[in-house]
PDB file of C-alpha atoms in Angstrom:
ATOM      1  CA  UNK V   1      18.332  80.319 -48.721  1.00 52.00           C
ATOM      2  CA  UNK V   2      20.163  81.470 -51.861  1.00 63.00           C
ATOM      3  CA  UNK V   3      22.515  79.266 -53.853  1.00 62.00           C
ATOM      4  CA  UNK V   4      25.414  81.342 -52.501  1.00 70.00           C
ATOM      5  CA  UNK V   5      24.197  80.725 -48.953  1.00 73.00           C
ATOM      6  CA  UNK V   6      23.935  77.004 -49.670  1.00 70.00           C
ATOM      7  CA  UNK V   7      27.509  76.962 -50.949  1.00 74.00           C
ATOM      8  CA  UNK V   8      28.749  78.922 -47.928  1.00 80.00           C
ATOM      9  CA  UNK V   9      27.047  76.497 -45.549  1.00 83.00           C
ATOM     10  CA  UNK V  10      28.549  73.499 -47.329  1.00 80.00           C
ATOM     11  CA  UNK V  11      32.011  75.055 -47.281  1.00 83.00           C
ATOM     12  CA  UNK V  12      31.737  75.767 -43.550  1.00 88.00           C
ATOM     13  CA  UNK V  13      30.659  72.174 -42.937  1.00 87.00           C
ATOM     14  CA  UNK V  14      33.598  70.966 -45.033  1.00 86.00           C
ATOM     15  CA  UNK V  15      36.070  73.075 -43.068  1.00 87.00           C
ATOM     16  CA  UNK V  16      34.627  71.846 -39.752  1.00 90.00           C
ATOM     17  CA  UNK V  17      34.827  68.220 -40.913  1.00 89.00           C
ATOM     18  CA  UNK V  18      38.389  68.684 -42.109  1.00 88.00           C
ATOM     19  CA  UNK V  19      39.325  70.131 -38.717  1.00 88.00           C
ATOM     20  CA  UNK V  20      37.783  67.116 -36.974  1.00 90.00           C
ATOM     21  CA  UNK V  21      39.724  64.802 -39.285  1.00 88.00           C
ATOM     22  CA  UNK V  22      42.940  66.661 -38.476  1.00 87.00           C
ATOM     23  CA  UNK V  23      42.324  66.230 -34.737  1.00 86.00           C
ATOM     24  CA  UNK V  24      41.653  62.510 -35.147  1.00 86.00           C
ATOM     25  CA  UNK V  25      44.729  62.022 -37.330  1.00 83.00           C
ATOM     26  CA  UNK V  26      47.009  63.861 -34.926  1.00 80.00           C
ATOM     27  CA  UNK V  27      45.580  62.147 -31.850  1.00 79.00           C
ATOM     28  CA  UNK V  28      45.798  58.757 -33.538  1.00 76.00           C
ATOM     29  CA  UNK V  29      49.461  59.266 -34.372  1.00 73.00           C
ATOM     30  CA  UNK V  30      50.110  60.134 -30.736  1.00 70.00           C
ATOM     31  CA  UNK V  31      48.843  56.773 -29.449  1.00 67.00           C
ATOM     32  CA  UNK V  32      50.803  54.686 -31.952  1.00 65.00           C
ATOM     33  CA  UNK V  33      53.498  52.572 -30.263  1.00 62.00           C
ATOM     34  CA  UNK V  34      56.998  53.893 -30.735  1.00 61.00           C
ATOM     35  CA  UNK V  35      57.977  57.132 -32.416  1.00 62.00           C
ATOM     36  CA  UNK V  36      60.166  58.517 -35.170  1.00 63.00           C
ATOM     37  CA  UNK V  37      63.115  59.011 -32.818  1.00 63.00           C
ATOM     38  CA  UNK V  38      63.268  55.354 -31.800  1.00 63.00           C
ATOM     39  CA  UNK V  39      62.690  54.174 -35.365  1.00 62.00           C
ATOM     40  CA  UNK V  40      65.465  56.349 -36.796  1.00 62.00           C
ATOM     41  CA  UNK V  41      68.038  55.343 -34.169  1.00 61.00           C
ATOM     42  CA  UNK V  42      67.285  51.616 -34.088  1.00 61.00           C
ATOM     43  CA  UNK V  43      66.842  49.173 -31.195  1.00 63.00           C
ATOM     44  CA  UNK V  44      70.384  49.634 -29.833  1.00 62.00           C
ATOM     45  CA  UNK V  45      69.998  53.338 -29.043  1.00 64.00           C
ATOM     46  CA  UNK V  46      70.343  54.424 -25.443  1.00 69.00           C
ATOM     47  CA  UNK V  47      67.690  56.334 -23.515  1.00 70.00           C
ATOM     48  CA  UNK V  48      69.818  59.479 -23.690  1.00 72.00           C
ATOM     49  CA  UNK V  49      70.209  59.193 -27.460  1.00 68.00           C
ATOM     50  CA  UNK V  50      66.480  58.724 -27.937  1.00 67.00           C
ATOM     51  CA  UNK V  51      65.744  61.725 -25.705  1.00 72.00           C
ATOM     52  CA  UNK V  52      68.198  63.871 -27.650  1.00 73.00           C
ATOM     53  CA  UNK V  53      66.702  62.752 -30.945  1.00 71.00           C
ATOM     54  CA  UNK V  54      63.177  63.485 -29.699  1.00 69.00           C
ATOM     55  CA  UNK V  55      64.291  66.988 -28.797  1.00 74.00           C
ATOM     56  CA  UNK V  56      65.817  67.459 -32.260  1.00 67.00           C
ATOM     57  CA  UNK V  57      62.567  66.366 -33.926  1.00 66.00           C
ATOM     58  CA  UNK V  58      60.478  68.476 -31.553  1.00 66.00           C
ATOM     59  CA  UNK V  59      58.285  65.554 -30.475  1.00 67.00           C
ATOM     60  CA  UNK V  60      59.115  66.019 -26.799  1.00 68.00           C
ATOM     61  CA  UNK V  61      56.826  69.062 -26.544  1.00 73.00           C
ATOM     62  CA  UNK V  62      53.158  68.859 -25.470  1.00 76.00           C
ATOM     63  CA  UNK V  63      50.933  67.570 -28.275  1.00 76.00           C
ATOM     64  CA  UNK V  64      48.510  70.583 -28.213  1.00 80.00           C
ATOM     65  CA  UNK V  65      51.430  72.883 -29.017  1.00 81.00           C
ATOM     66  CA  UNK V  66      52.578  70.643 -31.849  1.00 80.00           C
ATOM     67  CA  UNK V  67      49.014  70.321 -33.162  1.00 83.00           C
ATOM     68  CA  UNK V  68      48.556  74.088 -33.344  1.00 84.00           C
ATOM     69  CA  UNK V  69      51.894  74.464 -35.147  1.00 81.00           C
ATOM     70  CA  UNK V  70      51.061  71.638 -37.554  1.00 81.00           C
ATOM     71  CA  UNK V  71      47.554  72.947 -38.249  1.00 83.00           C
ATOM     72  CA  UNK V  72      48.781  76.501 -38.803  1.00 86.00           C
ATOM     73  CA  UNK V  73      51.437  75.265 -41.213  1.00 85.00           C
ATOM     74  CA  UNK V  74      48.889  73.065 -43.038  1.00 84.00           C
ATOM     75  CA  UNK V  75      46.814  76.175 -43.782  1.00 83.00           C
ATOM     76  CA  UNK V  76      49.845  77.375 -45.741  1.00 84.00           C
ATOM     77  CA  UNK V  77      50.021  73.960 -47.508  1.00 82.00           C
ATOM     78  CA  UNK V  78      53.081  73.097 -45.426  1.00 83.00           C
ATOM     79  CA  UNK V  79      52.564  69.563 -44.089  1.00 83.00           C
ATOM     80  CA  UNK V  80      55.884  69.387 -42.284  1.00 81.00           C
ATOM     81  CA  UNK V  81      59.041  67.401 -42.949  1.00 81.00           C
ATOM     82  CA  UNK V  82      59.388  63.652 -43.256  1.00 82.00           C
ATOM     83  CA  UNK V  83      61.491  62.347 -40.376  1.00 77.00           C
ATOM     84  CA  UNK V  84      62.654  59.316 -42.353  1.00 76.00           C
ATOM     85  CA  UNK V  85      63.353  60.971 -45.723  1.00 80.00           C
ATOM     86  CA  UNK V  86      64.294  64.455 -44.447  1.00 80.00           C
ATOM     87  CA  UNK V  87      62.215  66.064 -47.186  1.00 86.00           C
ATOM     88  CA  UNK V  88      59.038  68.168 -47.102  1.00 88.00           C
ATOM     89  CA  UNK V  89      55.968  65.948 -46.910  1.00 88.00           C
ATOM     90  CA  UNK V  90      54.456  67.757 -49.903  1.00 89.00           C
ATOM     91  CA  UNK V  91      57.453  66.698 -52.014  1.00 89.00           C
ATOM     92  CA  UNK V  92      57.352  63.139 -50.658  1.00 89.00           C
ATOM     93  CA  UNK V  93      53.688  62.568 -51.536  1.00 89.00           C
ATOM     94  CA  UNK V  94      53.459  64.624 -54.751  1.00 88.00           C
ATOM     95  CA  UNK V  95      54.478  61.870 -57.172  1.00 89.00           C
ATOM     96  CA  UNK V  96      52.613  58.992 -55.438  1.00 90.00           C
ATOM     97  CA  UNK V  97      49.506  61.180 -55.112  1.00 89.00           C
ATOM     98  CA  UNK V  98      49.641  61.948 -58.838  1.00 91.00           C
ATOM     99  CA  UNK V  99      49.972  58.220 -59.610  1.00 91.00           C
ATOM    100  CA  UNK V 100      47.022  57.329 -57.364  1.00 91.00           C
ATOM    101  CA  UNK V 101      44.997  60.233 -58.767  1.00 91.00           C
ATOM    102  CA  UNK V 102      45.667  58.947 -62.290  1.00 93.00           C
ATOM    103  CA  UNK V 103      44.451  55.475 -61.297  1.00 93.00           C
ATOM    104  CA  UNK V 104      41.317  56.885 -59.649  1.00 92.00           C
ATOM    105  CA  UNK V 105      40.619  59.236 -62.565  1.00 92.00           C
ATOM    106  CA  UNK V 106      40.873  56.482 -65.175  1.00 94.00           C
ATOM    107  CA  UNK V 107      38.702  54.187 -63.068  1.00 94.00           C
ATOM    108  CA  UNK V 108      36.063  56.885 -62.606  1.00 92.00           C
ATOM    109  CA  UNK V 109      36.098  57.659 -66.343  1.00 94.00           C
ATOM    110  CA  UNK V 110      35.241  54.016 -67.056  1.00 94.00           C
ATOM    111  CA  UNK V 111      33.032  53.292 -64.043  1.00 94.00           C
ATOM    112  CA  UNK V 112      30.637  56.256 -64.130  1.00 93.00           C
ATOM    113  CA  UNK V 113      29.311  55.794 -67.692  1.00 93.00           C
ATOM    114  CA  UNK V 114      29.321  51.999 -67.289  1.00 94.00           C
ATOM    115  CA  UNK V 115      27.331  52.172 -64.044  1.00 94.00           C
ATOM    116  CA  UNK V 116      24.898  54.713 -65.520  1.00 92.00           C
ATOM    117  CA  UNK V 117      24.375  52.593 -68.613  1.00 92.00           C
ATOM    118  CA  UNK V 118      23.834  49.380 -66.660  1.00 93.00           C
ATOM    119  CA  UNK V 119      21.605  51.142 -64.137  1.00 92.00           C
ATOM    120  CA  UNK V 120      19.409  52.601 -66.880  1.00 92.00           C
ATOM    121  CA  UNK V 121      19.329  49.340 -68.820  1.00 90.00           C
ATOM    122  CA  UNK V 122      18.158  47.329 -65.829  1.00 91.00           C
ATOM    123  CA  UNK V 123      16.112  50.022 -64.086  1.00 90.00           C
ATOM    124  CA  UNK V 124      13.889  50.743 -67.084  1.00 88.00           C
ATOM    125  CA  UNK V 125      12.988  47.055 -67.398  1.00 89.00           C
ATOM    126  CA  UNK V 126      13.195  45.589 -63.883  1.00 89.00           C
ATOM    127  CA  UNK V 127      12.678  41.857 -63.660  1.00 86.00           C
ATOM    128  CA  UNK V 128      13.592  41.235 -67.297  1.00 87.00           C
ATOM    129  CA  UNK V 129      16.207  38.814 -68.541  1.00 90.00           C
ATOM    130  CA  UNK V 130      18.901  41.462 -68.844  1.00 90.00           C
ATOM    131  CA  UNK V 131      18.119  42.747 -65.360  1.00 90.00           C
ATOM    132  CA  UNK V 132      18.421  39.277 -63.862  1.00 92.00           C
ATOM    133  CA  UNK V 133      21.740  38.566 -65.563  1.00 93.00           C
ATOM    134  CA  UNK V 134      23.296  41.959 -64.770  1.00 92.00           C
ATOM    135  CA  UNK V 135      22.032  41.849 -61.173  1.00 90.00           C
ATOM    136  CA  UNK V 136      23.503  38.382 -60.625  1.00 92.00           C
ATOM    137  CA  UNK V 137      26.883  39.424 -62.027  1.00 92.00           C
ATOM    138  CA  UNK V 138      26.834  42.629 -59.955  1.00 91.00           C
ATOM    139  CA  UNK V 139      26.105  40.762 -56.714  1.00 90.00           C
ATOM    140  CA  UNK V 140      28.976  38.353 -57.378  1.00 91.00           C
ATOM    141  CA  UNK V 141      31.366  41.209 -58.250  1.00 90.00           C
ATOM    142  CA  UNK V 142      30.494  43.143 -55.092  1.00 88.00           C
ATOM    143  CA  UNK V 143      30.777  40.033 -52.911  1.00 89.00           C
ATOM    144  CA  UNK V 144      34.331  39.170 -53.976  1.00 88.00           C
ATOM    145  CA  UNK V 145      37.068  41.071 -52.073  1.00 87.00           C
ATOM    146  CA  UNK V 146      39.140  43.339 -54.274  1.00 85.00           C
ATOM    147  CA  UNK V 147      42.422  41.553 -53.559  1.00 85.00           C
ATOM    148  CA  UNK V 148      40.809  38.304 -54.795  1.00 90.00           C
ATOM    149  CA  UNK V 149      39.520  40.033 -57.931  1.00 90.00           C
ATOM    150  CA  UNK V 150      42.975  41.493 -58.570  1.00 89.00           C
ATOM    151  CA  UNK V 151      44.596  38.085 -58.063  1.00 89.00           C
ATOM    152  CA  UNK V 152      42.156  36.432 -60.481  1.00 92.00           C
ATOM    153  CA  UNK V 153      42.863  39.071 -63.118  1.00 92.00           C
ATOM    154  CA  UNK V 154      46.590  38.448 -62.755  1.00 91.00           C
ATOM    155  CA  UNK V 155      46.037  34.694 -62.995  1.00 91.00           C
ATOM    156  CA  UNK V 156      43.952  34.968 -66.153  1.00 92.00           C
ATOM    157  CA  UNK V 157      45.516  37.852 -68.083  1.00 92.00           C
ATOM    158  CA  UNK V 158      49.137  37.684 -66.919  1.00 89.00           C
ATOM    159  CA  UNK V 159      49.632  33.946 -66.312  1.00 88.00           C
ATOM    160  CA  UNK V 160      47.228  31.795 -68.335  1.00 89.00           C
ATOM    161  CA  UNK V 161      47.073  34.304 -71.195  1.00 89.00           C
ATOM    162  CA  UNK V 162      50.112  36.583 -70.802  1.00 88.00           C
ATOM    163  CA  UNK V 163      48.556  39.624 -72.419  1.00 88.00           C
ATOM    164  CA  UNK V 164      49.251  42.175 -69.698  1.00 90.00           C
ATOM    165  CA  UNK V 165      51.983  42.687 -67.070  1.00 90.00           C
ATOM    166  CA  UNK V 166      51.307  41.318 -63.585  1.00 88.00           C
ATOM    167  CA  UNK V 167      53.400  44.067 -61.971  1.00 88.00           C
ATOM    168  CA  UNK V 168      52.436  47.677 -62.637  1.00 88.00           C
ATOM    169  CA  UNK V 169      55.876  49.252 -62.466  1.00 84.00           C
ATOM    170  CA  UNK V 170      56.584  52.234 -64.737  1.00 87.00           C
ATOM    171  CA  UNK V 171      59.909  52.433 -66.576  1.00 84.00           C
ATOM    172  CA  UNK V 172      62.894  53.760 -64.652  1.00 80.00           C
ATOM    173  CA  UNK V 173      62.701  57.528 -64.517  1.00 77.00           C
ATOM    174  CA  UNK V 174      59.252  57.567 -66.135  1.00 80.00           C
ATOM    175  CA  UNK V 175      55.624  57.525 -65.100  1.00 82.00           C
ATOM    176  CA  UNK V 176      52.667  55.143 -65.486  1.00 87.00           C
ATOM    177  CA  UNK V 177      51.582  56.769 -68.747  1.00 87.00           C
ATOM    178  CA  UNK V 178      54.920  55.809 -70.306  1.00 87.00           C
ATOM    179  CA  UNK V 179      53.660  52.198 -70.146  1.00 89.00           C
ATOM    180  CA  UNK V 180      49.858  52.460 -70.384  1.00 90.00           C
ATOM    181  CA  UNK V 181      49.447  48.677 -70.347  1.00 92.00           C
ATOM    182  CA  UNK V 182      50.425  48.550 -66.660  1.00 92.00           C
ATOM    183  CA  UNK V 183      47.234  50.480 -65.822  1.00 93.00           C
ATOM    184  CA  UNK V 184      44.791  48.057 -67.436  1.00 94.00           C
ATOM    185  CA  UNK V 185      44.589  45.389 -64.721  1.00 93.00           C
ATOM    186  CA  UNK V 186      44.501  47.811 -61.732  1.00 93.00           C
ATOM    187  CA  UNK V 187      41.768  49.864 -63.424  1.00 94.00           C
ATOM    188  CA  UNK V 188      39.851  46.677 -64.289  1.00 94.00           C
ATOM    189  CA  UNK V 189      40.038  45.435 -60.680  1.00 92.00           C
ATOM    190  CA  UNK V 190      38.676  48.724 -59.345  1.00 93.00           C
ATOM    191  CA  UNK V 191      36.066  49.062 -62.085  1.00 93.00           C
ATOM    192  CA  UNK V 192      34.552  45.616 -61.531  1.00 92.00           C
ATOM    193  CA  UNK V 193      33.669  46.424 -57.945  1.00 90.00           C
ATOM    194  CA  UNK V 194      32.826  50.107 -58.463  1.00 91.00           C
ATOM    195  CA  UNK V 195      30.575  49.598 -61.488  1.00 93.00           C
ATOM    196  CA  UNK V 196      28.761  46.675 -59.862  1.00 92.00           C
ATOM    197  CA  UNK V 197      28.098  48.633 -56.662  1.00 92.00           C
ATOM    198  CA  UNK V 198      27.115  51.912 -58.319  1.00 93.00           C
ATOM    199  CA  UNK V 199      24.932  50.285 -60.984  1.00 92.00           C
ATOM    200  CA  UNK V 200      22.756  48.687 -58.318  1.00 91.00           C
ATOM    201  CA  UNK V 201      22.096  52.072 -56.713  1.00 92.00           C
ATOM    202  CA  UNK V 202      21.495  53.722 -60.097  1.00 93.00           C
ATOM    203  CA  UNK V 203      19.042  50.923 -60.936  1.00 93.00           C
ATOM    204  CA  UNK V 204      17.039  51.527 -57.761  1.00 92.00           C
ATOM    205  CA  UNK V 205      17.100  55.275 -58.394  1.00 92.00           C
ATOM    206  CA  UNK V 206      15.875  54.841 -61.976  1.00 92.00           C
ATOM    207  CA  UNK V 207      13.030  52.586 -60.830  1.00 92.00           C
ATOM    208  CA  UNK V 208      11.923  55.203 -58.288  1.00 90.00           C
ATOM    209  CA  UNK V 209      12.201  58.037 -60.824  1.00 89.00           C
ATOM    210  CA  UNK V 210      10.330  56.031 -63.454  1.00 88.00           C
ATOM    211  CA  UNK V 211       7.339  55.759 -61.119  1.00 86.00           C
ATOM    212  CA  UNK V 212       7.080  59.522 -60.532  1.00 88.00           C
ATOM    213  CA  UNK V 213       3.850  61.178 -61.721  1.00 88.00           C
ATOM    214  CA  UNK V 214       5.491  63.608 -64.142  1.00 86.00           C
ATOM    215  CA  UNK V 215       7.375  60.769 -65.860  1.00 86.00           C
ATOM    216  CA  UNK V 216       4.193  58.735 -66.228  1.00 86.00           C
ATOM    217  CA  UNK V 217       2.377  61.837 -67.499  1.00 88.00           C
ATOM    218  CA  UNK V 218       5.085  62.370 -70.128  1.00 85.00           C
ATOM    219  CA  UNK V 219       4.609  58.823 -71.406  1.00 85.00           C
ATOM    220  CA  UNK V 220       0.824  59.195 -71.447  1.00 85.00           C
ATOM    221  CA  UNK V 221       1.255  62.377 -73.475  1.00 85.00           C
ATOM    222  CA  UNK V 222       2.834  60.258 -76.203  1.00 83.00           C
ATOM    223  CA  UNK V 223       6.387  61.575 -75.965  1.00 84.00           C
ATOM    224  CA  UNK V 224       9.092  59.282 -77.413  1.00 87.00           C
ATOM    225  CA  UNK V 225      10.836  57.112 -74.816  1.00 85.00           C
ATOM    226  CA  UNK V 226      14.210  58.780 -75.368  1.00 86.00           C
ATOM    227  CA  UNK V 227      12.633  62.188 -74.646  1.00 88.00           C
ATOM    228  CA  UNK V 228      10.929  60.863 -71.519  1.00 87.00           C
ATOM    229  CA  UNK V 229      14.214  59.432 -70.261  1.00 87.00           C
ATOM    230  CA  UNK V 230      16.392  62.427 -71.157  1.00 85.00           C
ATOM    231  CA  UNK V 231      14.081  65.280 -70.124  1.00 85.00           C
ATOM    232  CA  UNK V 232      12.029  63.827 -67.298  1.00 84.00           C
ATOM    233  CA  UNK V 233      13.530  60.672 -65.803  1.00 87.00           C
ATOM    234  CA  UNK V 234      17.242  61.540 -65.746  1.00 85.00           C
ATOM    235  CA  UNK V 235      16.802  64.958 -64.053  1.00 84.00           C
ATOM    236  CA  UNK V 236      14.791  63.242 -61.312  1.00 84.00           C
ATOM    237  CA  UNK V 237      17.426  60.528 -60.900  1.00 86.00           C
ATOM    238  CA  UNK V 238      20.419  62.883 -61.091  1.00 82.00           C
ATOM    239  CA  UNK V 239      20.600  64.053 -57.432  1.00 80.00           C
ATOM    240  CA  UNK V 240      20.941  60.601 -55.807  1.00 83.00           C
ATOM    241  CA  UNK V 241      23.202  59.461 -58.656  1.00 86.00           C
ATOM    242  CA  UNK V 242      25.532  62.423 -58.084  1.00 82.00           C
ATOM    243  CA  UNK V 243      25.783  61.546 -54.393  1.00 80.00           C
ATOM    244  CA  UNK V 244      26.403  57.907 -55.312  1.00 86.00           C
ATOM    245  CA  UNK V 245      29.310  58.798 -57.553  1.00 86.00           C
ATOM    246  CA  UNK V 246      30.745  61.100 -54.887  1.00 81.00           C
ATOM    247  CA  UNK V 247      30.721  58.140 -52.487  1.00 81.00           C
ATOM    248  CA  UNK V 248      32.261  56.051 -55.263  1.00 87.00           C
ATOM    249  CA  UNK V 249      35.129  58.519 -55.635  1.00 82.00           C
ATOM    250  CA  UNK V 250      35.872  58.378 -51.913  1.00 78.00           C
ATOM    251  CA  UNK V 251      35.709  54.587 -52.026  1.00 80.00           C
ATOM    252  CA  UNK V 252      38.111  54.472 -54.952  1.00 84.00           C
ATOM    253  CA  UNK V 253      40.757  56.423 -53.044  1.00 79.00           C
ATOM    254  CA  UNK V 254      40.443  53.898 -50.222  1.00 71.00           C
ATOM    255  CA  UNK V 255      40.167  50.884 -52.492  1.00 74.00           C
ATOM    256  CA  UNK V 256      43.306  51.701 -54.445  1.00 85.00           C
ATOM    257  CA  UNK V 257      45.413  50.743 -51.420  1.00 83.00           C
ATOM    258  CA  UNK V 258      44.692  47.020 -51.828  1.00 85.00           C
ATOM    259  CA  UNK V 259      45.016  47.116 -55.608  1.00 89.00           C
ATOM    260  CA  UNK V 260      48.254  49.096 -55.498  1.00 89.00           C
ATOM    261  CA  UNK V 261      49.802  46.566 -53.128  1.00 87.00           C
ATOM    262  CA  UNK V 262      48.731  43.592 -55.276  1.00 88.00           C
ATOM    263  CA  UNK V 263      50.110  45.112 -58.480  1.00 91.00           C
ATOM    264  CA  UNK V 264      53.037  46.889 -56.792  1.00 88.00           C
ATOM    265  CA  UNK V 265      51.768  50.132 -58.276  1.00 90.00           C
ATOM    266  CA  UNK V 266      53.795  53.202 -57.194  1.00 89.00           C
ATOM    267  CA  UNK V 267      50.941  55.060 -55.539  1.00 88.00           C
ATOM    268  CA  UNK V 268      50.188  56.361 -52.072  1.00 87.00           C
ATOM    269  CA  UNK V 269      49.981  52.875 -50.558  1.00 84.00           C
ATOM    270  CA  UNK V 270      53.732  52.359 -50.905  1.00 82.00           C
ATOM    271  CA  UNK V 271      54.357  55.707 -49.229  1.00 86.00           C
ATOM    272  CA  UNK V 272      51.957  54.880 -46.400  1.00 83.00           C
ATOM    273  CA  UNK V 273      53.519  51.451 -45.793  1.00 81.00           C
ATOM    274  CA  UNK V 274      56.975  53.020 -45.562  1.00 81.00           C
ATOM    275  CA  UNK V 275      55.669  55.758 -43.246  1.00 82.00           C
ATOM    276  CA  UNK V 276      54.102  53.204 -40.882  1.00 78.00           C
ATOM    277  CA  UNK V 277      57.267  51.125 -40.867  1.00 77.00           C
ATOM    278  CA  UNK V 278      59.426  54.156 -40.054  1.00 76.00           C
ATOM    279  CA  UNK V 279      56.919  55.754 -37.634  1.00 77.00           C
ATOM    280  CA  UNK V 280      56.913  58.778 -39.932  1.00 80.00           C
ATOM    281  CA  UNK V 281      53.862  60.478 -38.465  1.00 81.00           C
ATOM    282  CA  UNK V 282      54.320  63.627 -40.552  1.00 82.00           C
ATOM    283  CA  UNK V 283      53.750  61.636 -43.750  1.00 86.00           C
ATOM    284  CA  UNK V 284      50.842  59.683 -42.235  1.00 85.00           C
ATOM    285  CA  UNK V 285      49.113  62.867 -41.088  1.00 84.00           C
ATOM    286  CA  UNK V 286      49.821  64.662 -44.347  1.00 86.00           C
ATOM    287  CA  UNK V 287      48.481  61.882 -46.563  1.00 86.00           C
ATOM    288  CA  UNK V 288      45.403  61.454 -44.375  1.00 85.00           C
ATOM    289  CA  UNK V 289      44.643  65.169 -44.481  1.00 87.00           C
ATOM    290  CA  UNK V 290      45.120  65.352 -48.246  1.00 86.00           C
ATOM    291  CA  UNK V 291      42.831  62.389 -48.895  1.00 84.00           C
ATOM    292  CA  UNK V 292      40.184  63.784 -46.541  1.00 86.00           C
ATOM    293  CA  UNK V 293      40.323  67.147 -48.329  1.00 87.00           C
ATOM    294  CA  UNK V 294      39.968  65.505 -51.754  1.00 85.00           C
ATOM    295  CA  UNK V 295      36.992  63.405 -50.641  1.00 83.00           C
ATOM    296  CA  UNK V 296      35.229  66.325 -48.938  1.00 85.00           C
ATOM    297  CA  UNK V 297      35.699  68.546 -51.986  1.00 84.00           C
ATOM    298  CA  UNK V 298      34.209  65.790 -54.159  1.00 81.00           C
ATOM    299  CA  UNK V 299      31.061  65.878 -52.022  1.00 80.00           C
ATOM    300  CA  UNK V 300      30.826  69.667 -52.339  1.00 82.00           C
ATOM    301  CA  UNK V 301      31.139  69.346 -56.121  1.00 79.00           C
ATOM    302  CA  UNK V 302      28.437  66.659 -56.094  1.00 76.00           C
ATOM    303  CA  UNK V 303      26.122  68.961 -54.121  1.00 76.00           C
ATOM    304  CA  UNK V 304      26.711  71.768 -56.609  1.00 77.00           C
ATOM    305  CA  UNK V 305      25.947  69.431 -59.505  1.00 73.00           C
ATOM    306  CA  UNK V 306      22.735  68.389 -57.782  1.00 71.00           C
ATOM    307  CA  UNK V 307      21.808  72.044 -57.325  1.00 72.00           C
ATOM    308  CA  UNK V 308      22.510  72.687 -61.004  1.00 69.00           C
ATOM    309  CA  UNK V 309      20.480  69.785 -62.420  1.00 63.00           C
ATOM    310  CA  UNK V 310      17.544  69.606 -59.989  1.00 60.00           C
ATOM    311  CA  UNK V 311      15.038  72.449 -60.650  1.00 53.00           C
ATOM    312  CA  UNK V 312      13.257  71.767 -57.353  1.00 55.00           C
ATOM    313  CA  UNK V 313      16.415  72.549 -55.370  1.00 54.00           C
ATOM    314  CA  UNK V 314      17.124  75.638 -57.448  1.00 51.00           C
ATOM    315  CA  UNK V 315      13.643  76.963 -56.666  1.00 49.00           C
ATOM    316  CA  UNK V 316      14.045  76.117 -52.962  1.00 48.00           C
ATOM    317  CA  UNK V 317      17.387  77.889 -52.833  1.00 48.00           C
ATOM    318  CA  UNK V 318      15.933  81.206 -54.047  1.00 51.00           C
TER     319      UNK V 318
END
């Protein structure tokens, strides 16, 4: 199979997965109690008023018809109209998605090199003093729920030592980058868990790669350690590490929800909470589809990186 064929197969699998996600999202919104018509009219609305409102919103039609219309529109990047805000869903989620993307991007920029460094440091000398200390800290960091970690950071750095704001609200009419200090604690809360989790996997990968025959042969040939690590060990460890960081990216998009709520950060979590409260299924479905697309694309990119750095896969793809 050629590299182009590999890419085509991965893209087809991504499209099929995204379609399955769309079906699950739409079906899940159908079984939720209540609907947008009842939520918009309030508890005092009569049956006739609710029926009229359902007809206006188009939710009284069979769900297969509405699913086909929604899916067809989504292919044109039209995710429908918010029933609570009366605005296109794309416009509703654009700013919160950018804020969440900024938080995830900053966290990834800190977490990936930190996890790689810790994984290499401990994996090249397993069982040593540094390995024992880092492993113990990593296990503790992974074991603590993220909302507890976020609360402890607020307690220490916003209460006991008021160095950073406890609430991550940007200035009125501005964005998070207008007050960069509001990003420090949310990024730290996400990084503690992400770096601890990823570094453990990188460590195990480095240990496995270090035991490979070609790495041992490079050392026996008298090559400097930095050359052995850079030219022989890291290429062998790159494929599983790339997949690990793709999983990390997907986990960050999910993990930001808790952190955003704790710090009152204006990301997607606030939009989702409002959509659930108002039974705004268009926003729920749109956000879910967008997040699924972002995560699936990250896995495709990870696969391409693996194909680029692993000579064995490049040879197999020819």
